[in-house]
PDB file of C-alpha atoms in Angstrom:
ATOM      1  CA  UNK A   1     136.661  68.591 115.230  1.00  0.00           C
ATOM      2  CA  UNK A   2     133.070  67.352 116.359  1.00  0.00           C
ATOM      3  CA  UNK A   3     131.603  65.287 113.861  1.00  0.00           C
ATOM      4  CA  UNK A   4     128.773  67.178 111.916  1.00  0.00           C
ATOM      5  CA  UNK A   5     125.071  67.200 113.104  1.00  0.00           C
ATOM      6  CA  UNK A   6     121.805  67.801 111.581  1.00  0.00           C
ATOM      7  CA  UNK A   7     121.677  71.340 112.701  1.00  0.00           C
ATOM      8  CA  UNK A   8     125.150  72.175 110.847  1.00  0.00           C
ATOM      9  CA  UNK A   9     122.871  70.516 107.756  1.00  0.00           C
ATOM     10  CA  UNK A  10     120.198  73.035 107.893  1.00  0.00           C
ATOM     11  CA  UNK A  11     122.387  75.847 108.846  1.00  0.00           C
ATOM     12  CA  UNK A  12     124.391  74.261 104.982  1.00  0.00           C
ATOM     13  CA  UNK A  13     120.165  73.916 103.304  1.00  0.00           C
ATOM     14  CA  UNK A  14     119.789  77.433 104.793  1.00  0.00           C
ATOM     15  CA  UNK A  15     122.784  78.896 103.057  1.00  0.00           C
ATOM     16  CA  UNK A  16     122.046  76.956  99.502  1.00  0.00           C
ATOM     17  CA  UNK A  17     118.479  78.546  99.933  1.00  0.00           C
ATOM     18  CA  UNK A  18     119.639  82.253 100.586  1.00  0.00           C
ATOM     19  CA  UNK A  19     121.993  81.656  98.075  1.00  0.00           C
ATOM     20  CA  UNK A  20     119.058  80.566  94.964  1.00  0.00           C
ATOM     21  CA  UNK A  21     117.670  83.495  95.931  1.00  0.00           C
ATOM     22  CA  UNK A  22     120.479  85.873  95.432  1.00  0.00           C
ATOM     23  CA  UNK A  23     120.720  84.161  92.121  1.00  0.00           C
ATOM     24  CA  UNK A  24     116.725  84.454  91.563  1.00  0.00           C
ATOM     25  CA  UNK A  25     116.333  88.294  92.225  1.00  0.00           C
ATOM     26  CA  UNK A  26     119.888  88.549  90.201  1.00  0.00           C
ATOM     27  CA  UNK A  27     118.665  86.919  87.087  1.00  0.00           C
ATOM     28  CA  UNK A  28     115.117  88.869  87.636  1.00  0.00           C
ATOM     29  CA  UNK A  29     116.885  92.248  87.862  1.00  0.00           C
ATOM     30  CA  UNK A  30     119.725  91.555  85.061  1.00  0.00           C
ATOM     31  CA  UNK A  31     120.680  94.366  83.018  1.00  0.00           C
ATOM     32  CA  UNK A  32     123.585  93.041  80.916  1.00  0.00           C
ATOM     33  CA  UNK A  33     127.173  92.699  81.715  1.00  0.00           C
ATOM     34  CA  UNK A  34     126.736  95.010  84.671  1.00  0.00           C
ATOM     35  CA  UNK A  35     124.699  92.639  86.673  1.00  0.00           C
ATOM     36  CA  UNK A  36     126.864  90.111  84.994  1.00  0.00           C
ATOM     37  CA  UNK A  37     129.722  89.426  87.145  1.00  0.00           C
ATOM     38  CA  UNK A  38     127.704  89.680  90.670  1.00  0.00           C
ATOM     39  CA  UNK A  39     125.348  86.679  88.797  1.00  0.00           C
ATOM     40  CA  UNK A  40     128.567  84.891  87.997  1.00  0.00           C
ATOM     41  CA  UNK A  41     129.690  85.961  92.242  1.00  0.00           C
ATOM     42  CA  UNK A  42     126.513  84.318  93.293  1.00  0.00           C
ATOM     43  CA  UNK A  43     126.495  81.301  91.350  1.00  0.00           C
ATOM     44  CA  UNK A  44     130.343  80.529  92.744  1.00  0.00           C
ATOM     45  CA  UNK A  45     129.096  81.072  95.834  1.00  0.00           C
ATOM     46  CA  UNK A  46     126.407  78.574  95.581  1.00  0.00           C
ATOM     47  CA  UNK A  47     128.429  75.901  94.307  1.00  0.00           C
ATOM     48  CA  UNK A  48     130.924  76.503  97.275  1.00  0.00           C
ATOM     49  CA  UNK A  49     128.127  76.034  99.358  1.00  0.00           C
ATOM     50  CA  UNK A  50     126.324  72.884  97.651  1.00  0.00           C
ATOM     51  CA  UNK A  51     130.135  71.751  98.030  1.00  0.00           C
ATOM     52  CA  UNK A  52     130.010  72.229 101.699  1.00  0.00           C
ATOM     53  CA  UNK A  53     126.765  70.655 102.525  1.00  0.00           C
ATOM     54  CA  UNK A  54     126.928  67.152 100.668  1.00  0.00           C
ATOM     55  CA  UNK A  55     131.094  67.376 102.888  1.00  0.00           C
ATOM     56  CA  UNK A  56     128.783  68.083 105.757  1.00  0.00           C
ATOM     57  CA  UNK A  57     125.483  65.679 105.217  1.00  0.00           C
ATOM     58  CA  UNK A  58     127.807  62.834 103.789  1.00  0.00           C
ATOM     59  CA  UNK A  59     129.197  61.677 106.920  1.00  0.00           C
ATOM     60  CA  UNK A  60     125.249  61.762 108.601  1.00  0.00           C
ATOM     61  CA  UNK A  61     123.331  58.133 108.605  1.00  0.00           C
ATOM     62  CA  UNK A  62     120.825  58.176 106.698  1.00  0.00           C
ATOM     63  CA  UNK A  63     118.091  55.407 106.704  1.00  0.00           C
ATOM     64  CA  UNK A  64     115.722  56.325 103.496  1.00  0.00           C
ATOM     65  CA  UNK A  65     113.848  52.653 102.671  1.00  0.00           C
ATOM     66  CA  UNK A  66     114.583  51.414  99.604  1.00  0.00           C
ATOM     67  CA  UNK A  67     110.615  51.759  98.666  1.00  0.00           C
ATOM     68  CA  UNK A  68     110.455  55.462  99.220  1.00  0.00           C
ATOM     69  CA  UNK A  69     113.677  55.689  96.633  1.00  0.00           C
ATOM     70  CA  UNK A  70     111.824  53.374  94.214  1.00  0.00           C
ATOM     71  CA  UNK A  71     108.572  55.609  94.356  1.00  0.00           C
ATOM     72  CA  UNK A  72     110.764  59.101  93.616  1.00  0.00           C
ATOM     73  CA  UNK A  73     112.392  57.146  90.818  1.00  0.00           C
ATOM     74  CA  UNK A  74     109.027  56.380  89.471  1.00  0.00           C
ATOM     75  CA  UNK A  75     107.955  59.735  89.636  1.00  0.00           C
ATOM     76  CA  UNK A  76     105.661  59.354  92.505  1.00  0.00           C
ATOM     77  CA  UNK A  77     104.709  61.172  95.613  1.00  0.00           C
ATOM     78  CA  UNK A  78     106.074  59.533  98.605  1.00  0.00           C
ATOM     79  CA  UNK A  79     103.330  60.709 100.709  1.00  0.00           C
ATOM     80  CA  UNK A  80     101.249  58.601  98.869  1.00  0.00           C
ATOM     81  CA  UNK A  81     103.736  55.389 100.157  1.00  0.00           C
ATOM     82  CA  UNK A  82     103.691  57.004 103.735  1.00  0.00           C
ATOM     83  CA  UNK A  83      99.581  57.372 103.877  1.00  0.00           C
ATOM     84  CA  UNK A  84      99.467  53.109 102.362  1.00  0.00           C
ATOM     85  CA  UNK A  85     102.222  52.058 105.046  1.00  0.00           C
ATOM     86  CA  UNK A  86     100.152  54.076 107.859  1.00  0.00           C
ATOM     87  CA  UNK A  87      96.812  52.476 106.393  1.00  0.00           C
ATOM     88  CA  UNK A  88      98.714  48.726 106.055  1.00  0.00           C
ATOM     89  CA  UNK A  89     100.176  49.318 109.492  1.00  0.00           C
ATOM     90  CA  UNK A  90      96.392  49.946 110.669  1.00  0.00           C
ATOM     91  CA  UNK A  91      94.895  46.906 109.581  1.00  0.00           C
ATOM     92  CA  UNK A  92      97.739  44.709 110.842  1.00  0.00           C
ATOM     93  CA  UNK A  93      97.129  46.595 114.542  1.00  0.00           C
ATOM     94  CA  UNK A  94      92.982  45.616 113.926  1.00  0.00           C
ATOM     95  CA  UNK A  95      94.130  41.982 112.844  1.00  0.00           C
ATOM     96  CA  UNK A  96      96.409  41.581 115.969  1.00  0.00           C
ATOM     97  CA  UNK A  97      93.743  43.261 118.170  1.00  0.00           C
ATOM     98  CA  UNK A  98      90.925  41.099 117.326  1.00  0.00           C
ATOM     99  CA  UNK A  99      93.312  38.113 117.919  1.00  0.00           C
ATOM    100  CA  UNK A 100      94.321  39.220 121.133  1.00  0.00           C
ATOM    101  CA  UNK A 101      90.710  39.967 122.011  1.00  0.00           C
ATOM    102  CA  UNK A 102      89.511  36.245 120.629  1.00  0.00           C
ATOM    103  CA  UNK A 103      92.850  34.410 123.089  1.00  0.00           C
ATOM    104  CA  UNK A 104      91.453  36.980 125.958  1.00  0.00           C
ATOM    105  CA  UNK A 105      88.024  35.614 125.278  1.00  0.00           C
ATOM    106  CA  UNK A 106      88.974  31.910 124.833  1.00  0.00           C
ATOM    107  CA  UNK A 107      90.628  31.969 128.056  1.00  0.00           C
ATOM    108  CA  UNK A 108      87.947  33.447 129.968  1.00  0.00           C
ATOM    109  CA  UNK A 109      85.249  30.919 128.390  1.00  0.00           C
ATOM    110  CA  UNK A 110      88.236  27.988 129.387  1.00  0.00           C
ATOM    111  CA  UNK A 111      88.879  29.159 132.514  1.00  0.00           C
ATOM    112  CA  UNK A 112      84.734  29.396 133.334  1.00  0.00           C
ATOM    113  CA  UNK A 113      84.997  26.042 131.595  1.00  0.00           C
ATOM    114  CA  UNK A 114      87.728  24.311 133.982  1.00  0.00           C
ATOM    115  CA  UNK A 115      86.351  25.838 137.524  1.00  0.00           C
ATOM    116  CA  UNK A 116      82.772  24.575 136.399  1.00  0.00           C
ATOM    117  CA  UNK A 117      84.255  20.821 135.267  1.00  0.00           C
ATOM    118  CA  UNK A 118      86.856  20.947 138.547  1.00  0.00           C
ATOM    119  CA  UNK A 119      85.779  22.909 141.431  1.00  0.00           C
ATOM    120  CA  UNK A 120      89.004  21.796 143.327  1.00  0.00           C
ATOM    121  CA  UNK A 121      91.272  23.900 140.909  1.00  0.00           C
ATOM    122  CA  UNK A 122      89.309  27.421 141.101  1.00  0.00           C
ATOM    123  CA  UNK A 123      91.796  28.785 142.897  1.00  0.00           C
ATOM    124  CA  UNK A 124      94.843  28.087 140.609  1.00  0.00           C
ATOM    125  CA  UNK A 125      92.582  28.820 137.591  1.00  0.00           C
ATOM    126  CA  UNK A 126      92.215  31.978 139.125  1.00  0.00           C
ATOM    127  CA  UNK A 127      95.455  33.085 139.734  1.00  0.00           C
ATOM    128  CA  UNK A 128      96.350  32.229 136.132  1.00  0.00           C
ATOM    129  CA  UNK A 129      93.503  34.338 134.715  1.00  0.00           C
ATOM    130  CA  UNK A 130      94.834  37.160 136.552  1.00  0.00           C
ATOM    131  CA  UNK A 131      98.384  36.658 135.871  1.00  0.00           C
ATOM    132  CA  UNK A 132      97.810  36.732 132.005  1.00  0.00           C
ATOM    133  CA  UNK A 133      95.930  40.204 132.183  1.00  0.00           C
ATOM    134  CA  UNK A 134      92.053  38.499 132.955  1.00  0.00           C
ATOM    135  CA  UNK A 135      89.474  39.467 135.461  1.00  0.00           C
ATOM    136  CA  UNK A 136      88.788  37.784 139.076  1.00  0.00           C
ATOM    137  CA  UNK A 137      85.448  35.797 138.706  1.00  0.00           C
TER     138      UNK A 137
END
């Protein structure tokens, strides 16, 4: 037997969600003990189903951070943890750029510095500028 994938998850989800509405228009329309035993049918059914989807999600990695579970446990919307690692993530990427752009500057005013102090080693400075990403003076 193939080992379970995500789609046999959703096709489980799917099932557990056609089956909560069964219950939901059974338990709108209930008239007593004749609506009674297809309620109690539906419910079974459900719980056969919920009973089949964590045997089929169980064997599945999952990889939820531990700070996501922390926020539901607090009773908080992870979105809001997604939106401050996005914005965090940001400003580490403008940090990291301006520090790239400050090396990519340094070596440009060094380089400018080394040909004007030794003339003899243009050519080698040169090369090096362009190896590590600069222009050709």
């Amino acid at each position: 037997m193939a080992p379970p994938s995500l789609d046999d998850v959703e096709d489980q989800i799917r099932l557990v969600i056609h089956d909560l509405y069964k219950i939901q228009a059974s338990a709108h329309g209930f008239q007593g003990s004749e609506t009674s035993r297809a309620l109690q049918d539906h419910i079974k059914t459900l719980t056969t189903h919920l009973r089949a989807l964590v045997q089929t999600a169980t064997p599945l990695p999952t990889q939820i951070p531990p700070e996501i579970i922390a926020y539901v446990d607090e009773s908080r919307n992870p979105d809001i943890y997604t939106r401050e690692f996005v914005e965090l993530a940001q400003r580490g990427n403008q940090y990291l750029k301006g520090k790239s752009e400050a090396f990519k500057n340094f070596r440009d005013a060094l380089a400018r510095e080394i040909m004007g102090a030794m003339p003899d080693t243009k050519e080698e400075v040169e090369r090096v500028v362009q190896e590590t990403g600069g222009r050709q003076s």
